[in-house]
PDB file of C-alpha atoms in Angstrom:
ATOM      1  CA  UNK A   1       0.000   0.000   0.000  1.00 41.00           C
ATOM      2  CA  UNK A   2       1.472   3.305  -1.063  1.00 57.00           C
ATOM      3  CA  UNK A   3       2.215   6.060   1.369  1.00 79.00           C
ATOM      4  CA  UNK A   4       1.051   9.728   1.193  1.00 83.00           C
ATOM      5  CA  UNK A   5       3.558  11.810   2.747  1.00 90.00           C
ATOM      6  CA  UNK A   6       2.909  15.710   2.715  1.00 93.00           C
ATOM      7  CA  UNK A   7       5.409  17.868   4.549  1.00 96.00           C
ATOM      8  CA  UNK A   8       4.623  21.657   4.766  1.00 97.00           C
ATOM      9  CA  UNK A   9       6.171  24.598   6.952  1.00 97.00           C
ATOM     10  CA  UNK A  10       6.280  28.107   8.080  1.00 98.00           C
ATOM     11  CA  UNK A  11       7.611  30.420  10.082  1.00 98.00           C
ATOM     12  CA  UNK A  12       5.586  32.493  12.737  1.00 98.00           C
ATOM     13  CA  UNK A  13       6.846  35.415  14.334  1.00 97.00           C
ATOM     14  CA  UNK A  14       5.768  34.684  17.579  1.00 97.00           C
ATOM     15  CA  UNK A  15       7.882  32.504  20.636  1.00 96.00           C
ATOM     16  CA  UNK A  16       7.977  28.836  20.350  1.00 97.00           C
ATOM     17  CA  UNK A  17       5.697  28.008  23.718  1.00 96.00           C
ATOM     18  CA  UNK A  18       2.940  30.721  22.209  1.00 96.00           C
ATOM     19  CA  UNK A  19       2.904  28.752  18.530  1.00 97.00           C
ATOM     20  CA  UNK A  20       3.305  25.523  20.213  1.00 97.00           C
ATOM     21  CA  UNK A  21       1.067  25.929  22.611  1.00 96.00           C
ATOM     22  CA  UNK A  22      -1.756  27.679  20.041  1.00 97.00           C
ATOM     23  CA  UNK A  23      -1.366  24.851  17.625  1.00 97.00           C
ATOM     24  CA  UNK A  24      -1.254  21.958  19.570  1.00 97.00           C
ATOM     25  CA  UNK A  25      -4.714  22.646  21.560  1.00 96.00           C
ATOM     26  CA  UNK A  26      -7.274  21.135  19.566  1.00 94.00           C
ATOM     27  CA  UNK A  27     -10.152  23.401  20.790  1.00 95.00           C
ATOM     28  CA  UNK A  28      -8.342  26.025  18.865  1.00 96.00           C
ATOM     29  CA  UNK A  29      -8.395  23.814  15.819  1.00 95.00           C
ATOM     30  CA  UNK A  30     -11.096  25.600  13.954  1.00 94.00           C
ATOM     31  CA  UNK A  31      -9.711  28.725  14.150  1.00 95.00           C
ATOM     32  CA  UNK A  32      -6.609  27.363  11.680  1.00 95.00           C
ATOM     33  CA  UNK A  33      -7.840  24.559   9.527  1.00 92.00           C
ATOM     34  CA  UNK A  34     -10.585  25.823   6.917  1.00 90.00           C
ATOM     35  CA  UNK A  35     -11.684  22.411   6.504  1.00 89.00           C
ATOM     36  CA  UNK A  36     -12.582  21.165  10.357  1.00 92.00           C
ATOM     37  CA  UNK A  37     -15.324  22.433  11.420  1.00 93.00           C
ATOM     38  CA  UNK A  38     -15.814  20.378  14.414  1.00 94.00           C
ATOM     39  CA  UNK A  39     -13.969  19.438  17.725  1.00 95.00           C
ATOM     40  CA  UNK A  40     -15.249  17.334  20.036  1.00 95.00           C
ATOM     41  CA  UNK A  41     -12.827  15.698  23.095  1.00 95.00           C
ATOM     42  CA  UNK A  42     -13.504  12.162  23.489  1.00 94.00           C
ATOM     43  CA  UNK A  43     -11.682  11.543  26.799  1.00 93.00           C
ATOM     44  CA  UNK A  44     -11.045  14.066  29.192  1.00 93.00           C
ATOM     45  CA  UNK A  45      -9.880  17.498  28.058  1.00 93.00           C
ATOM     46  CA  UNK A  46      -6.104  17.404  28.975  1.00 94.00           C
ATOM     47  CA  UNK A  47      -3.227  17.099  26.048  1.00 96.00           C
ATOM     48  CA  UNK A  48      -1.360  14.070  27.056  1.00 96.00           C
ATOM     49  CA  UNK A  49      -0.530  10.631  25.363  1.00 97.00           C
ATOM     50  CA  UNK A  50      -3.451   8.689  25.058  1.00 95.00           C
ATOM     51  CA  UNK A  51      -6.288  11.710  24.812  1.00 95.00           C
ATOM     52  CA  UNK A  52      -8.515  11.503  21.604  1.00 94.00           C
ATOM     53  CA  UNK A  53     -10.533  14.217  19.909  1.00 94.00           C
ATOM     54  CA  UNK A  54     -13.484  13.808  17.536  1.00 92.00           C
ATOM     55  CA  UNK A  55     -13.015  15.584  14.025  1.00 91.00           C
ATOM     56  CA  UNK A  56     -15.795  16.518  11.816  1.00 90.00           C
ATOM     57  CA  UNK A  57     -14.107  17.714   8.148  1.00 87.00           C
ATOM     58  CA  UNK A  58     -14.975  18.613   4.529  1.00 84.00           C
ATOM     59  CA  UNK A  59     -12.365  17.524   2.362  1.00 73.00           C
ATOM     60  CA  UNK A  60     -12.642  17.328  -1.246  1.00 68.00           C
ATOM     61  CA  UNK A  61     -16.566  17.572  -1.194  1.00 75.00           C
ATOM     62  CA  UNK A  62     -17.205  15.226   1.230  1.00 77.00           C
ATOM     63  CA  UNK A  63     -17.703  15.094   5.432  1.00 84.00           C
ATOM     64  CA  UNK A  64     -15.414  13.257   7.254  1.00 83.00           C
ATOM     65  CA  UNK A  65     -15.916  12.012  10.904  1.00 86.00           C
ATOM     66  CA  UNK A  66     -12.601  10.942  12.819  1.00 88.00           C
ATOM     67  CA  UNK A  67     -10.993  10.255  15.821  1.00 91.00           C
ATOM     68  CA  UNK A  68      -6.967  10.963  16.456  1.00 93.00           C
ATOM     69  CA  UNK A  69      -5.222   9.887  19.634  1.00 95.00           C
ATOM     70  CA  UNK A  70      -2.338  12.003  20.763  1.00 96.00           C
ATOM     71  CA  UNK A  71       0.692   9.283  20.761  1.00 97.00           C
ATOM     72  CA  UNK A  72       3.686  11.118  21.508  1.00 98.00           C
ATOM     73  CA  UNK A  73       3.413  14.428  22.933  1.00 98.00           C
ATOM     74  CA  UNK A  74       6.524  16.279  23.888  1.00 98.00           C
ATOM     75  CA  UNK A  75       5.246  20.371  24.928  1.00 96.00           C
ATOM     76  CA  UNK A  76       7.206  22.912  22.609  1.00 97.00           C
ATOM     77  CA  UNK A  77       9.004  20.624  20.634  1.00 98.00           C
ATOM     78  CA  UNK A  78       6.724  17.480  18.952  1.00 98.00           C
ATOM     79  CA  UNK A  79       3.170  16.358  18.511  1.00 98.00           C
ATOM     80  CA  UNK A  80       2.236  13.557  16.948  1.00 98.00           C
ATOM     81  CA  UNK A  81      -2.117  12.440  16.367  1.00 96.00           C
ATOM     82  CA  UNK A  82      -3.007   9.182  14.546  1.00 94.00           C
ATOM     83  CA  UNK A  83      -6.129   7.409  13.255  1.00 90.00           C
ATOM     84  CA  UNK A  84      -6.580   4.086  11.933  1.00 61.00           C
ATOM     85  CA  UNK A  85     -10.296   4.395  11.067  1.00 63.00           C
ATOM     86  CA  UNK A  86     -11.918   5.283   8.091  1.00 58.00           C
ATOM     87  CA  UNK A  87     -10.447   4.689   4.322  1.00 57.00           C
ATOM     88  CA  UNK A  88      -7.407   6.629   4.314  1.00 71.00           C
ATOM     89  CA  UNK A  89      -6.159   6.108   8.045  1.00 82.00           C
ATOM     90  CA  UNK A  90      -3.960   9.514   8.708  1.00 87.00           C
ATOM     91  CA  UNK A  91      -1.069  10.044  10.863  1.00 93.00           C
ATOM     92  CA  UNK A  92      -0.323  14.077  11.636  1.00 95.00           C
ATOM     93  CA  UNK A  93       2.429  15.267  12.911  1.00 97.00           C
ATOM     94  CA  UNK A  94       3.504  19.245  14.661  1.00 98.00           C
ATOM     95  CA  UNK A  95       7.280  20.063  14.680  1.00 98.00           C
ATOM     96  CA  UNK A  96       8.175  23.429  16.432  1.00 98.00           C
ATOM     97  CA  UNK A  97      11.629  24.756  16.229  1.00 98.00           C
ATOM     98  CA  UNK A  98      12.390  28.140  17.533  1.00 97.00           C
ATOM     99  CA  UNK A  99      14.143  30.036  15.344  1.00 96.00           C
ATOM    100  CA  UNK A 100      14.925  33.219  16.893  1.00 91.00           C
ATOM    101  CA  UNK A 101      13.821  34.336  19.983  1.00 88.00           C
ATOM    102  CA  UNK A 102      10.562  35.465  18.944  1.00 94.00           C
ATOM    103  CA  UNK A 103      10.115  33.417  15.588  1.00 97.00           C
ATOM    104  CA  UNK A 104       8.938  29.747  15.375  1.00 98.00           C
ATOM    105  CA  UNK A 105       9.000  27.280  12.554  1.00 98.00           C
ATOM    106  CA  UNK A 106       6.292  24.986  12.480  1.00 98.00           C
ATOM    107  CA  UNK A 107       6.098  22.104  10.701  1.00 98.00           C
ATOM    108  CA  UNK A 108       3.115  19.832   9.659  1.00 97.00           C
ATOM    109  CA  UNK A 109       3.364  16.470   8.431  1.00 96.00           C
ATOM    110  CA  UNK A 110       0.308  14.119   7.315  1.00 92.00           C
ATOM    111  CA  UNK A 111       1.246  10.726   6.460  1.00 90.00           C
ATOM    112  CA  UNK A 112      -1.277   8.681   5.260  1.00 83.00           C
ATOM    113  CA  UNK A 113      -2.265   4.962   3.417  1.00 74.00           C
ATOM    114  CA  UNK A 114      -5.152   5.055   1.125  1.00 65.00           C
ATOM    115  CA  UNK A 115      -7.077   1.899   0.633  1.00 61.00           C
ATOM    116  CA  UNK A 116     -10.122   1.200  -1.628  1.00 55.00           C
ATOM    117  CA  UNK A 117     -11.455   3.636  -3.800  1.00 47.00           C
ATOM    118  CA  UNK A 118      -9.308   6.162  -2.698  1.00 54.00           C
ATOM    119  CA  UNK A 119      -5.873   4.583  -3.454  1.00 55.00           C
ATOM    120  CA  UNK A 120      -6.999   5.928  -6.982  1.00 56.00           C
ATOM    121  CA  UNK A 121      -7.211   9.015  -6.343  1.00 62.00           C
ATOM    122  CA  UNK A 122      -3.578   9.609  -4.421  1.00 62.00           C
ATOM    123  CA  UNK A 123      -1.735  11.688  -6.507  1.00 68.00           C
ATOM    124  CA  UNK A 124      -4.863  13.810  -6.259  1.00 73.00           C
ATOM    125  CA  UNK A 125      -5.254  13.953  -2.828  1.00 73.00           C
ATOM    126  CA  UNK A 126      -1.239  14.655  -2.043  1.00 81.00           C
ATOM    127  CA  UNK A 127      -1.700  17.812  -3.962  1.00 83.00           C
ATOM    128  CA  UNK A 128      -4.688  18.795  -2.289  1.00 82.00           C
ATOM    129  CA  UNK A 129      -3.500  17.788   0.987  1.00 84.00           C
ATOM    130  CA  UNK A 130      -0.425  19.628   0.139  1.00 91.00           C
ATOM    131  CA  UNK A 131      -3.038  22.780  -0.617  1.00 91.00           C
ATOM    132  CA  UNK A 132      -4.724  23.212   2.256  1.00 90.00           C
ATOM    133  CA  UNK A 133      -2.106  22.278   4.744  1.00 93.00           C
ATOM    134  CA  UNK A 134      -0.196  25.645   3.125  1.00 95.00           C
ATOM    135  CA  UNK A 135      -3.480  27.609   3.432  1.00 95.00           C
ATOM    136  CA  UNK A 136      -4.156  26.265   7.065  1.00 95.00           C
ATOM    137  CA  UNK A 137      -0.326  27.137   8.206  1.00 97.00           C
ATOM    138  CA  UNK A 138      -0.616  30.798   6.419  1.00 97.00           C
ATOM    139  CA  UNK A 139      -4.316  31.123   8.599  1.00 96.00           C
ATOM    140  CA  UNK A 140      -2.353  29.976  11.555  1.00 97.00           C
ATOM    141  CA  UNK A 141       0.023  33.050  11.078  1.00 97.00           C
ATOM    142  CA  UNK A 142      -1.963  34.935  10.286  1.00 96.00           C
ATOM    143  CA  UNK A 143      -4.349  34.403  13.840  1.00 96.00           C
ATOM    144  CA  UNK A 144      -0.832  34.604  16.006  1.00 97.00           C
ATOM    145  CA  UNK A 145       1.043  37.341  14.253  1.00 95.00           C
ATOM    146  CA  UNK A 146      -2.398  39.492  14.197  1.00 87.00           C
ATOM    147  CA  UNK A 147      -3.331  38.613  17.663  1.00 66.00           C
ATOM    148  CA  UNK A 148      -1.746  41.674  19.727  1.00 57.00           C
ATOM    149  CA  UNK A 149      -3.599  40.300  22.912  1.00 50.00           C
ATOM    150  CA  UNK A 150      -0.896  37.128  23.373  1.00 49.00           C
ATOM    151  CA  UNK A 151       2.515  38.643  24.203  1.00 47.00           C
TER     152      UNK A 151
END
């Protein structure tokens, strides 16, 4: 089964625990990624290996419903969700890297292995993916560079 791998950064001129800490909450989720629309915790609300958080999507014209579980979580440096429900089973992945005192470079990783139907269309979907995961880091910039209330 072929691989997906889309691998996207940025860099946010904001401190690495403000980024990190922004991007990593999922109730804040919304706010970055055009296509969720929906965040619902599944276990208690705490960021920890082990917690899972509902998704609701639209993703090339159709809803999506899934759940990721936080498996390695290490504050300011490395996040890493995964799902092995639904068609195309997704693994995403937050880097932050400071890169000045008061600039961060994030960097977002989806890894995914299309099965069925969708195996056909995964030259497609890297390109998309590849799309919106540019659009959703320049949002998330956009939100903490504009946002003069988080110092």
């Amino acid at each position: 089964m072929a691989e997906v791998e889309v691998n996207t950064q940025i860099v946010i001129k904001k401190p690495i625990g403000e980024v990190s800490g922004f991007a990593a909450h999922p109730d804040n989720v919304p706010r970055w990624y055009k296509n969720i629309y929906e965040v619902k915790w599944v276990t208690e609300l705490e960021i920890k290996v082990g917690s899972q958080i509902a998704f609701r999507a639209r993703f090339l014209g159709k809803d999506m419903a899934y759940v990721y579980e936080i498996v390695v979580w290490e504050p300011e440096k490395r996040m890493v969700m995964r799902t092995a429900d639904g068609p195309f089973p997704m693994e995403t992945t937050y880097l932050w890297e400071a890169t000045e005192p008061n600039a961060t470079k994030m960097t977002l990783i989806n890894r995914g292995k299309p099965s069925g139907f969708s195996k056909i269309l995964t030259p497609f979907m890297k390109m998309a993916m590849k799309k919106a995961n540019t659009k959703d880091l320049q949002l998330l910039k956009e939100v903490l560079e504009l946002d003069q209330t988080k110092n």
